[in-house]
mmCIF file of C-alpha atoms in Angstrom:
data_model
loop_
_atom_site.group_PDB
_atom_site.id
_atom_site.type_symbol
_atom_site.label_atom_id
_atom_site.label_comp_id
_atom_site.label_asym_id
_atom_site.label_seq_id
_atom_site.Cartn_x
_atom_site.Cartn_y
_atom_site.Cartn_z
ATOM 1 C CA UNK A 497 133.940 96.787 117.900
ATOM 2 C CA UNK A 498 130.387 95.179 117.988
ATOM 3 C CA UNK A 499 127.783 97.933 117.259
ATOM 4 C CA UNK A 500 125.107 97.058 120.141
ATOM 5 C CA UNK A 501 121.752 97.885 118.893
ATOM 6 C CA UNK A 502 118.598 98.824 120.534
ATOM 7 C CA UNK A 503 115.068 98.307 118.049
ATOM 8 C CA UNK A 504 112.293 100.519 118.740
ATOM 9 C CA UNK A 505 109.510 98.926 117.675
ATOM 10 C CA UNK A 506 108.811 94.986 116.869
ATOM 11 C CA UNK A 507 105.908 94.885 114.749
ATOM 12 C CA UNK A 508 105.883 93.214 111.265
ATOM 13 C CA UNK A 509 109.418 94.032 109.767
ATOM 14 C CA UNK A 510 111.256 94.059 112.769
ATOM 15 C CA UNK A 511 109.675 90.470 113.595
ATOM 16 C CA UNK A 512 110.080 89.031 109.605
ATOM 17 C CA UNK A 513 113.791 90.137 109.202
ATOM 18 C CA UNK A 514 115.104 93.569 111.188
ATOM 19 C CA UNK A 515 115.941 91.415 114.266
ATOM 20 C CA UNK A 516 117.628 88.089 112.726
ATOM 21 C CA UNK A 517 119.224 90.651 110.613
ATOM 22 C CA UNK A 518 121.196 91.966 113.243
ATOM 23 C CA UNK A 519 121.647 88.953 115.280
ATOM 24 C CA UNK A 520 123.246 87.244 112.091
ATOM 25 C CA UNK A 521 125.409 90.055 111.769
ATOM 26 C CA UNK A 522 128.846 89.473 113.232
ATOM 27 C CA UNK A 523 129.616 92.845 113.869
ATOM 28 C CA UNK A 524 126.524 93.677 115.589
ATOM 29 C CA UNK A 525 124.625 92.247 118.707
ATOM 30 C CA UNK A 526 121.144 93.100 119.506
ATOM 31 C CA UNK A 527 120.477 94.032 123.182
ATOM 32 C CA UNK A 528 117.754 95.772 123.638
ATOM 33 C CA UNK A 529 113.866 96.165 122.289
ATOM 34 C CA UNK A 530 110.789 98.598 122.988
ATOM 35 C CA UNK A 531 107.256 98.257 122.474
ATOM 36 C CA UNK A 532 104.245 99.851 124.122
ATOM 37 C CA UNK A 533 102.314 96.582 124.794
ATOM 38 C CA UNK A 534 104.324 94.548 127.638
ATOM 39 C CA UNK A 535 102.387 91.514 126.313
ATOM 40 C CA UNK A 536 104.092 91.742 122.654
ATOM 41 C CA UNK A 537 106.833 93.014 123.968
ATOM 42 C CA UNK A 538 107.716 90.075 126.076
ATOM 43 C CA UNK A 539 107.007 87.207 123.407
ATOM 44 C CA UNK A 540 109.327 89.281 121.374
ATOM 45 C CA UNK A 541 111.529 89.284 123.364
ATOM 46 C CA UNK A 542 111.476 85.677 124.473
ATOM 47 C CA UNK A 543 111.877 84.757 120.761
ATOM 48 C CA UNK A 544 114.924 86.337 120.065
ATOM 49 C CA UNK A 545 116.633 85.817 123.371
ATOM 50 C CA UNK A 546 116.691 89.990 124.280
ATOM 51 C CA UNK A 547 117.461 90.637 127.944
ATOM 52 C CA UNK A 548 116.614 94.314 128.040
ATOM 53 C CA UNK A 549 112.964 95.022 127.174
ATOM 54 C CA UNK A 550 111.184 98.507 127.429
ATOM 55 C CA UNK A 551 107.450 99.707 127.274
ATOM 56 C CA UNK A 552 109.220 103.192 127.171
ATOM 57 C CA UNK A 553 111.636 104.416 124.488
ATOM 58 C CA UNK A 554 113.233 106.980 126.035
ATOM 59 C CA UNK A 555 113.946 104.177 128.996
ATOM 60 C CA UNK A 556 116.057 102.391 125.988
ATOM 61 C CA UNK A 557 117.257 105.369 124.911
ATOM 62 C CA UNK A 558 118.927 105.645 128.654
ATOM 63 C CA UNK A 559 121.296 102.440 128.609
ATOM 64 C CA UNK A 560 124.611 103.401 128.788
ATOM 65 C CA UNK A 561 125.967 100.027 126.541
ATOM 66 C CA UNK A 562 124.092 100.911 123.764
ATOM 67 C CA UNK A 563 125.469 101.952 120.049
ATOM 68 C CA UNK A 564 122.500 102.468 117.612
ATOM 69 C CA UNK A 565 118.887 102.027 117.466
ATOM 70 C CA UNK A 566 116.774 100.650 114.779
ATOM 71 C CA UNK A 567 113.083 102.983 114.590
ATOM 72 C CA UNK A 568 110.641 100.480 113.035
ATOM 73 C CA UNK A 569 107.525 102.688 114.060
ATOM 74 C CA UNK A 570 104.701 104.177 112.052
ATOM 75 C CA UNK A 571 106.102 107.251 110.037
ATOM 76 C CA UNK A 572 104.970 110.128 112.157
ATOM 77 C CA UNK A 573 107.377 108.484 114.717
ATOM 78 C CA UNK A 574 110.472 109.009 112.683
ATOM 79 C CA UNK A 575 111.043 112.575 113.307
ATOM 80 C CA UNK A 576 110.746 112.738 117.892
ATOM 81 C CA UNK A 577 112.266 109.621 118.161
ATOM 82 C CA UNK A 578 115.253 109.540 115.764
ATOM 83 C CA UNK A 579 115.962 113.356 117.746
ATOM 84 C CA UNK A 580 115.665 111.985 120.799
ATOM 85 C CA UNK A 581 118.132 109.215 120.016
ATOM 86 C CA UNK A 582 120.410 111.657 119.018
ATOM 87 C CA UNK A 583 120.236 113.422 121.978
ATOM 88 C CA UNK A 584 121.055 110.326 123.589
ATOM 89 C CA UNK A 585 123.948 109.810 121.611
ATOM 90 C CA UNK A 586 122.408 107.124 119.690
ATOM 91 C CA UNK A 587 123.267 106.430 115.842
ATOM 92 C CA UNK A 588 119.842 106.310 114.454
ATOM 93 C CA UNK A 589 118.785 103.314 110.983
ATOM 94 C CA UNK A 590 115.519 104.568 110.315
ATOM 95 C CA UNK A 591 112.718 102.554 108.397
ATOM 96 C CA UNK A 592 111.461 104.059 105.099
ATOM 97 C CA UNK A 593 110.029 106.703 104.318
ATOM 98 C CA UNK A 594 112.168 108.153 106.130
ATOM 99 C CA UNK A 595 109.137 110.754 107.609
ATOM 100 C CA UNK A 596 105.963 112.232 106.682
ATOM 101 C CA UNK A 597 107.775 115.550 104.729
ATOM 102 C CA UNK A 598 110.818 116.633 103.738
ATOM 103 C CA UNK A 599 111.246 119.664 106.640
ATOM 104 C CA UNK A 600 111.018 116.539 109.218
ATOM 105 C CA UNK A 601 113.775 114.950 107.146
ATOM 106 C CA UNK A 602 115.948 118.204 107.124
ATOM 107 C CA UNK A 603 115.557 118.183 111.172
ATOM 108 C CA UNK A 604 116.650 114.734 111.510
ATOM 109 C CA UNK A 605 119.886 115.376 109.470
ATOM 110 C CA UNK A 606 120.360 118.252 111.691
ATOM 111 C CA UNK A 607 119.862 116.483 115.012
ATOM 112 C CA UNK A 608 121.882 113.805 114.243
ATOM 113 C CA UNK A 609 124.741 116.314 112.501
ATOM 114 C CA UNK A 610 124.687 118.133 115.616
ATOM 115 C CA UNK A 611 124.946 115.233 117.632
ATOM 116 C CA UNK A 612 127.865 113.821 115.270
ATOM 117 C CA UNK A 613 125.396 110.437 115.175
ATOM 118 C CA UNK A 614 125.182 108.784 111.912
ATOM 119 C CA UNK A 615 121.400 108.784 110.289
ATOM 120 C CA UNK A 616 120.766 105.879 107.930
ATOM 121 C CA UNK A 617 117.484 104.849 106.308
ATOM 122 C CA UNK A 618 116.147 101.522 105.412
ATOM 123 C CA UNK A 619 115.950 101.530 101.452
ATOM 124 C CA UNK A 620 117.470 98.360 101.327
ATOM 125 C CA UNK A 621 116.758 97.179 97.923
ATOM 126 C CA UNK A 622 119.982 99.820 96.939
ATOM 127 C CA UNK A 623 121.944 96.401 97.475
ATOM 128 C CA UNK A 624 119.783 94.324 95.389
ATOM 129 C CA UNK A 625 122.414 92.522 92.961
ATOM 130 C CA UNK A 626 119.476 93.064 90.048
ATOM 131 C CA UNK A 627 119.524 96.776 90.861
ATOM 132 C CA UNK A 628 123.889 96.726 91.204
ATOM 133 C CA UNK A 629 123.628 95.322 87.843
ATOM 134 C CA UNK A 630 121.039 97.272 86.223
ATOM 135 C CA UNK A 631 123.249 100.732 87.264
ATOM 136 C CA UNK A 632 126.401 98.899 85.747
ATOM 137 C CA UNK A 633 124.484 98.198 82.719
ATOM 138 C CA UNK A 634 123.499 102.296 82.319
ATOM 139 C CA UNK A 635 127.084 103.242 83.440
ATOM 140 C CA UNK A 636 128.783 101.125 80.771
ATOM 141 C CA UNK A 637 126.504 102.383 77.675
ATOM 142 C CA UNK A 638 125.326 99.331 77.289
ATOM 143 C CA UNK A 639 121.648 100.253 77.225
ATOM 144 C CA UNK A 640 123.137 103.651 74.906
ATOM 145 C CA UNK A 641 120.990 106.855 75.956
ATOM 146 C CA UNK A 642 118.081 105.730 78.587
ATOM 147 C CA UNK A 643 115.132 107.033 77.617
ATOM 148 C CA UNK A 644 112.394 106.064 80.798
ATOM 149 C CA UNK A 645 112.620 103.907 83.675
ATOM 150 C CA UNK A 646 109.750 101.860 85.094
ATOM 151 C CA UNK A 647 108.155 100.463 87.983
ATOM 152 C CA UNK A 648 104.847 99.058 88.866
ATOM 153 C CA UNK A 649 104.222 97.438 92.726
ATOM 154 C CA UNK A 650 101.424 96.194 95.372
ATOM 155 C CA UNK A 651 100.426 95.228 98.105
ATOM 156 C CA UNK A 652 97.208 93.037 97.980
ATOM 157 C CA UNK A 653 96.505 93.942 101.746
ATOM 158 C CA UNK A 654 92.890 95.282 102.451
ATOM 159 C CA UNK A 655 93.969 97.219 105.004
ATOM 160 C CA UNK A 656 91.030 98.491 107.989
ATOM 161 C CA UNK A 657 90.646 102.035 108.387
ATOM 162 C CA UNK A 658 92.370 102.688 111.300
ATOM 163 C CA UNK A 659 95.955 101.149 110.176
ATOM 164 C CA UNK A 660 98.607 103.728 110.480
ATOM 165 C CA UNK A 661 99.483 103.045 106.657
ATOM 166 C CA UNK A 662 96.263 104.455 105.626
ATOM 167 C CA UNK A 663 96.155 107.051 107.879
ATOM 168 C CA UNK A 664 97.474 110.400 106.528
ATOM 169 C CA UNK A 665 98.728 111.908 109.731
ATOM 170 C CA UNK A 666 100.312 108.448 110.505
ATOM 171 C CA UNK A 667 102.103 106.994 107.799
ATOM 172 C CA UNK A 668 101.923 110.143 105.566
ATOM 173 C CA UNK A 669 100.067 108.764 102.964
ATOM 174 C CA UNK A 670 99.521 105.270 100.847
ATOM 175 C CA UNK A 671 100.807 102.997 98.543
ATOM 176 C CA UNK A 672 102.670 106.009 97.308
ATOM 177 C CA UNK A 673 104.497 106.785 100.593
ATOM 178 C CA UNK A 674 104.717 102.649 101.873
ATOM 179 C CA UNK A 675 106.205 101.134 98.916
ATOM 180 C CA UNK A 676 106.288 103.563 96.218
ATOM 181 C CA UNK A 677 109.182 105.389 98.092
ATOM 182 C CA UNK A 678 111.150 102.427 97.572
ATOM 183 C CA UNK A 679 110.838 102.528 93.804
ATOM 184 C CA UNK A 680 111.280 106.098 93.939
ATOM 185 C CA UNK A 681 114.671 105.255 95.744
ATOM 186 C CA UNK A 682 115.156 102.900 93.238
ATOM 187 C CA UNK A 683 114.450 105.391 90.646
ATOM 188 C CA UNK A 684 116.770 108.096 92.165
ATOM 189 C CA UNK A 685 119.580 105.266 92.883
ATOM 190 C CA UNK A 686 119.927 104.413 89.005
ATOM 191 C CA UNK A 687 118.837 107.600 87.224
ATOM 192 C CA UNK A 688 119.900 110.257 89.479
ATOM 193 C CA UNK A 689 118.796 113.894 89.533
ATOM 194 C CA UNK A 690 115.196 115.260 89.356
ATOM 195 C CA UNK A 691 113.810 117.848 87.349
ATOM 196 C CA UNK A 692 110.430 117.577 87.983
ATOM 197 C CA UNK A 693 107.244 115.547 89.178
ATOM 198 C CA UNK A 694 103.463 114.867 88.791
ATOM 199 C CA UNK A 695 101.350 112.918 89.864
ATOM 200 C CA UNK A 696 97.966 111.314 90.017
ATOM 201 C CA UNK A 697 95.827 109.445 92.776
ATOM 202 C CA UNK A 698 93.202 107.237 92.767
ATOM 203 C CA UNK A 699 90.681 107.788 95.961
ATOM 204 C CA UNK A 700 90.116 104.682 98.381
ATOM 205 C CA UNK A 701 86.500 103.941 99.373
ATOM 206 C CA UNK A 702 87.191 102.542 102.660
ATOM 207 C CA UNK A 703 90.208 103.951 103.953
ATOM 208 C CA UNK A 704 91.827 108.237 104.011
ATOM 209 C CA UNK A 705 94.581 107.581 102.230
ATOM 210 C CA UNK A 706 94.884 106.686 98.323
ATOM 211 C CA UNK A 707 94.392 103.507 97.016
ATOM 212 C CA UNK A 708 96.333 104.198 93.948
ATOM 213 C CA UNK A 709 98.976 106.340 92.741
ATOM 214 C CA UNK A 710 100.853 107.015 89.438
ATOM 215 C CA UNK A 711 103.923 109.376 89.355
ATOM 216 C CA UNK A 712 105.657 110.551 86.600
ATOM 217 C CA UNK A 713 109.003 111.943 87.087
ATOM 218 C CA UNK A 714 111.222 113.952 84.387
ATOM 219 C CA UNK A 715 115.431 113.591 85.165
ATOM 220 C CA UNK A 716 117.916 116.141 84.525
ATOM 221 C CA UNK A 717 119.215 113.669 82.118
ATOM 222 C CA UNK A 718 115.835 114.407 80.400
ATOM 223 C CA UNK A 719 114.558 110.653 80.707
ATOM 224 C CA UNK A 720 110.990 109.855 82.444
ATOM 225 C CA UNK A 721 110.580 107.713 85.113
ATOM 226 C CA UNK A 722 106.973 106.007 85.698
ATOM 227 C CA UNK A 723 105.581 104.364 88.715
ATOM 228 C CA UNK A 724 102.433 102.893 89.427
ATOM 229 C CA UNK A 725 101.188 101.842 92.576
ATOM 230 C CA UNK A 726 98.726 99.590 94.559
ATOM 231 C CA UNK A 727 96.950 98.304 98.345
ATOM 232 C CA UNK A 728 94.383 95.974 97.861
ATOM 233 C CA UNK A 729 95.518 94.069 94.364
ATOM 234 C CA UNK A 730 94.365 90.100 93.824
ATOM 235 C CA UNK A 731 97.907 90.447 91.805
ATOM 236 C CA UNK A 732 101.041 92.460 93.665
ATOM 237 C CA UNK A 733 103.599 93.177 90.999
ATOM 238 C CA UNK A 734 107.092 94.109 91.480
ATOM 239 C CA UNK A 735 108.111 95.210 88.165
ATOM 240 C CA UNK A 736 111.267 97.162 87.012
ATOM 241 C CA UNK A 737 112.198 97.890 83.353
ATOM 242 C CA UNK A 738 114.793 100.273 81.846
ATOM 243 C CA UNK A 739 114.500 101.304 77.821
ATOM 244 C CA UNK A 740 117.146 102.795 76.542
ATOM 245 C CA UNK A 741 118.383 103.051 72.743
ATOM 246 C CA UNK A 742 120.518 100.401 72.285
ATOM 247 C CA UNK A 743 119.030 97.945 75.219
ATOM 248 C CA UNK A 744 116.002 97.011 77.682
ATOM 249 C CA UNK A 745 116.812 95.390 80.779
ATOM 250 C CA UNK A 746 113.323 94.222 82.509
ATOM 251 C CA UNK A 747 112.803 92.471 85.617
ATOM 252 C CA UNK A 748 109.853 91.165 86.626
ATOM 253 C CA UNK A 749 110.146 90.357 90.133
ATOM 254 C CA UNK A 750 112.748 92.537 91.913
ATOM 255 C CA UNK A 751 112.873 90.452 95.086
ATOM 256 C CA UNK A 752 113.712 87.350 92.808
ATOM 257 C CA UNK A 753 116.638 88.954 90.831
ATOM 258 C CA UNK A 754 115.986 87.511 87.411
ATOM 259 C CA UNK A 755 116.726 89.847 84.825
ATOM 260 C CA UNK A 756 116.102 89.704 80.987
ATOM 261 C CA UNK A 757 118.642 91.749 78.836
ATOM 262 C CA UNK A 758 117.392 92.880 75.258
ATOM 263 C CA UNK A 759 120.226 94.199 73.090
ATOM 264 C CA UNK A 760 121.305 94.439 69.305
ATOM 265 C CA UNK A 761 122.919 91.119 70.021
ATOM 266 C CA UNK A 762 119.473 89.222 71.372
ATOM 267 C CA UNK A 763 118.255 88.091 74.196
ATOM 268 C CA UNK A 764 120.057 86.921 77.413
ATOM 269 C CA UNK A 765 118.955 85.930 80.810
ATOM 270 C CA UNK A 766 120.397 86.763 84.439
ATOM 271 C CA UNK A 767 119.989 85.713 87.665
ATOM 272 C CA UNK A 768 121.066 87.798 90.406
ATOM 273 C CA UNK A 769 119.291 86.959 93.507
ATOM 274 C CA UNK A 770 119.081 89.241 96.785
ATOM 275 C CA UNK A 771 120.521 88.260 100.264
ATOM 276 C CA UNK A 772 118.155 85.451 101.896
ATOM 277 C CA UNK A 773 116.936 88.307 104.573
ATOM 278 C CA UNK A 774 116.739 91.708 102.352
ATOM 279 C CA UNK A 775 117.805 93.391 105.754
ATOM 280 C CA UNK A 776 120.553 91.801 106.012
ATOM 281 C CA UNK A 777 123.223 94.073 103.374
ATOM 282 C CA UNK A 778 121.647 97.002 104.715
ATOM 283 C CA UNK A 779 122.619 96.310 108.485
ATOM 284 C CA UNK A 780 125.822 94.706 107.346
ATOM 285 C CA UNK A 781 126.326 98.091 105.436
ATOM 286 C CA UNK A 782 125.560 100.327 108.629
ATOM 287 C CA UNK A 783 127.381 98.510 111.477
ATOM 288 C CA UNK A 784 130.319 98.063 109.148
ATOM 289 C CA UNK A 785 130.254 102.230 108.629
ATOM 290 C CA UNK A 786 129.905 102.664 112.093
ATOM 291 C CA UNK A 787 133.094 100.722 112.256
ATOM 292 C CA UNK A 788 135.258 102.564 110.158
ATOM 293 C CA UNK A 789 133.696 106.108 111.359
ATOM 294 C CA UNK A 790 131.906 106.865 107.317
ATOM 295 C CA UNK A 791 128.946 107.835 106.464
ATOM 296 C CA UNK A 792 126.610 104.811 105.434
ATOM 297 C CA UNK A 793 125.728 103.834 102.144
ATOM 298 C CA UNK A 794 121.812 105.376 102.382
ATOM 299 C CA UNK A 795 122.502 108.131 104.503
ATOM 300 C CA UNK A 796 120.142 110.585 105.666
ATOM 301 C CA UNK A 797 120.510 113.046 102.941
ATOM 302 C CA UNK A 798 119.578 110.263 100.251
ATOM 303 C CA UNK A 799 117.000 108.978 102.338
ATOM 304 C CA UNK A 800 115.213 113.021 102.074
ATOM 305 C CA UNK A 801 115.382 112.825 98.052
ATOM 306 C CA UNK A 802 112.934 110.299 97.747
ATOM 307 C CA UNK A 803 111.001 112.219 100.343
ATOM 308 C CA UNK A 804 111.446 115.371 98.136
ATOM 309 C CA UNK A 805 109.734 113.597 95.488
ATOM 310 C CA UNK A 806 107.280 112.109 97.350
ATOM 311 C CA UNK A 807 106.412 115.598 98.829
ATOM 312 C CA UNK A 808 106.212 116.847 95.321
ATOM 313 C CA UNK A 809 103.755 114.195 93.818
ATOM 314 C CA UNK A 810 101.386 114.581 96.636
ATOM 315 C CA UNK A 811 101.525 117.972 96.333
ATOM 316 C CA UNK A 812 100.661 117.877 92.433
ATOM 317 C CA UNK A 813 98.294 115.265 92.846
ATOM 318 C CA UNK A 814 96.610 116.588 96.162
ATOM 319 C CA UNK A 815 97.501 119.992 96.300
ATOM 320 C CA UNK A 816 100.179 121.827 99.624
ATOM 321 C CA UNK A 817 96.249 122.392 101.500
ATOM 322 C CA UNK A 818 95.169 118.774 101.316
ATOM 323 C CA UNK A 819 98.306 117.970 102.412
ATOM 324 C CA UNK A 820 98.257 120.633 104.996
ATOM 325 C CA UNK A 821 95.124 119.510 106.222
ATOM 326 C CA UNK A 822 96.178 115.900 107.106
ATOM 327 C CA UNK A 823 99.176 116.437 108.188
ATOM 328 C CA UNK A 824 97.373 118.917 111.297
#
């Protein structure tokens, strides 16, 4: 079986690695794409080789020889299109966050349940080697009792205010909700069950959403988790670092893999780079599930706890009316 995949939107990520992704895939074959402007559409299209090209979702949605769809739309997106996929009988790899709150997250589970679809979501960095190797590291005892995990990212973007990632009712929020959810993943991924959250923003003077964000997060295994982060940084950091009693594993670049391991026993050095496209586990993953009828690795229930959390900072930092109020 070759999963044949449609992609609903080809903006940024589907153009820098969603498409080749699948393409390089050899259980997968991408057949169709959708976008709104015929122009972009068509030079899309054109690049990748795609016969069937649609201005019209739904239109996709209607092909008969058609397996799954990649959603690579704003956020606010997510939730009608990944239930109108399932409708269509569509399995349905949605891009992070998964959507703007965690009651649109519960009614894409249940759309897709009821549709017996699987629903996965595009937190790819949970098959980072560095990450793999970091959660063997806290599974063995190595680092003894973990006491916080870390994370500090940006994005040194000055995005306009108009762009759907600044835009409250479009992307659900800022750096918080555009790359802090993948931390947050991250987070969840390595030190499991919540307890509780708060949170802090910093205002943006030129666009709605914030600028800044710090989160910090309390486990049930009573360790803290701390994340800070960024749009609009001269420097955009991608830091993870783990302290635990008997070890510190720190990483200073996730996307380059290189770890440094502090134990009893000194200091050693590890390299464990990610795939050459990041997509490329996470579609592997996905088509490969679809394959052998399981569920896939970030499934649509994991992809709603780090929406659960990042539900529960806004709310501390914002307040449920501010929220309320943008999300109208």
């Amino acid at each position: 079986m070759c999963v044949r995949w449609g992609l609903i939107g080809v903006g940024d990520i589907a153009n820098k690695r969603v498409a080749s992704a699948i393409q390089n895939d050899p259980n997968s074959e991408l057949v169709a794409v959708c976008r709104r402007s015929a122009a972009e559409l068509n030079h899309f299209a054109d690049q990748y080789e795609v016969a069937h090209r649609f201005t019209d979702a739904q239109e996709l949605l209607g092909m008969s020889d058609l397996d799954a769809v990649y959603i690579a739309t704003p956020v606010d997106c997510h939730l009608p299109q990944t239930i109108a996929a399932a409708k269509a009988g569509k399995h349905v790899l949605v891009e992070k966050p998964m959507a703007l709150d965690s009651d649109e997250c519960e009614q894409m589970i249940a759309a897709c349940d009821q549709a017996n679809v699987q629903l996965g979501v595009a937190y790819y960095r949970r098959f980072y080697p560095v990450v793999l190797r970091a959660q063997q590291l806290i599974k063995s005892g190595a680092l003894g009792r973990v006491l916080s995990i870390n994370c500090v990212t940006g994005n040194p973007n000055r995005f306009p205010a108009d762009d759907w990632r600044v835009v409250r009712s479009r992307g659900g929020g800022g750096p918080l909700m555009d790359i802090g959810s993948h931390r947050i993943d991250v987070f969840l991924q390595l030190m499991g069950e919540v307890k509780s959250v708060k949170a802090s923003v910093v205002d943006s003077r030129d666009f709605e959403a914030e600028q800044a964000a710090s989160v910090l997060v309390q486990f049930a295994s009573g360790a803290h988790g701390v994340l800070q982060c960024y749009f609009g940084t001269v420097d955009a950091p991608d830091r993870l670092e783990i302290i635990g009693t008997d070890g510190r594993v720190s990483v200073e670049d996730l996307n380059a893999g290189k770890m440094t391991l502090h134990t009893a026993s000194g200091v050693t050095h590890e390299d464990h780079p990610p795939a050459d496209n990041l997509h490329a586990p996470l579609i592997e993953d996905f088509s490969a599930a679809l394959k052998a009828n399981r569920i896939p690795c970030v499934s649509g229930p994991i992809g709603k706890a780090t929406s659960d959390v990042l539900q529960a900072a806004y709310n501390d930092a914002l307040g449920n009316d501010a929220i309320e109020k943008h999300q109208e």
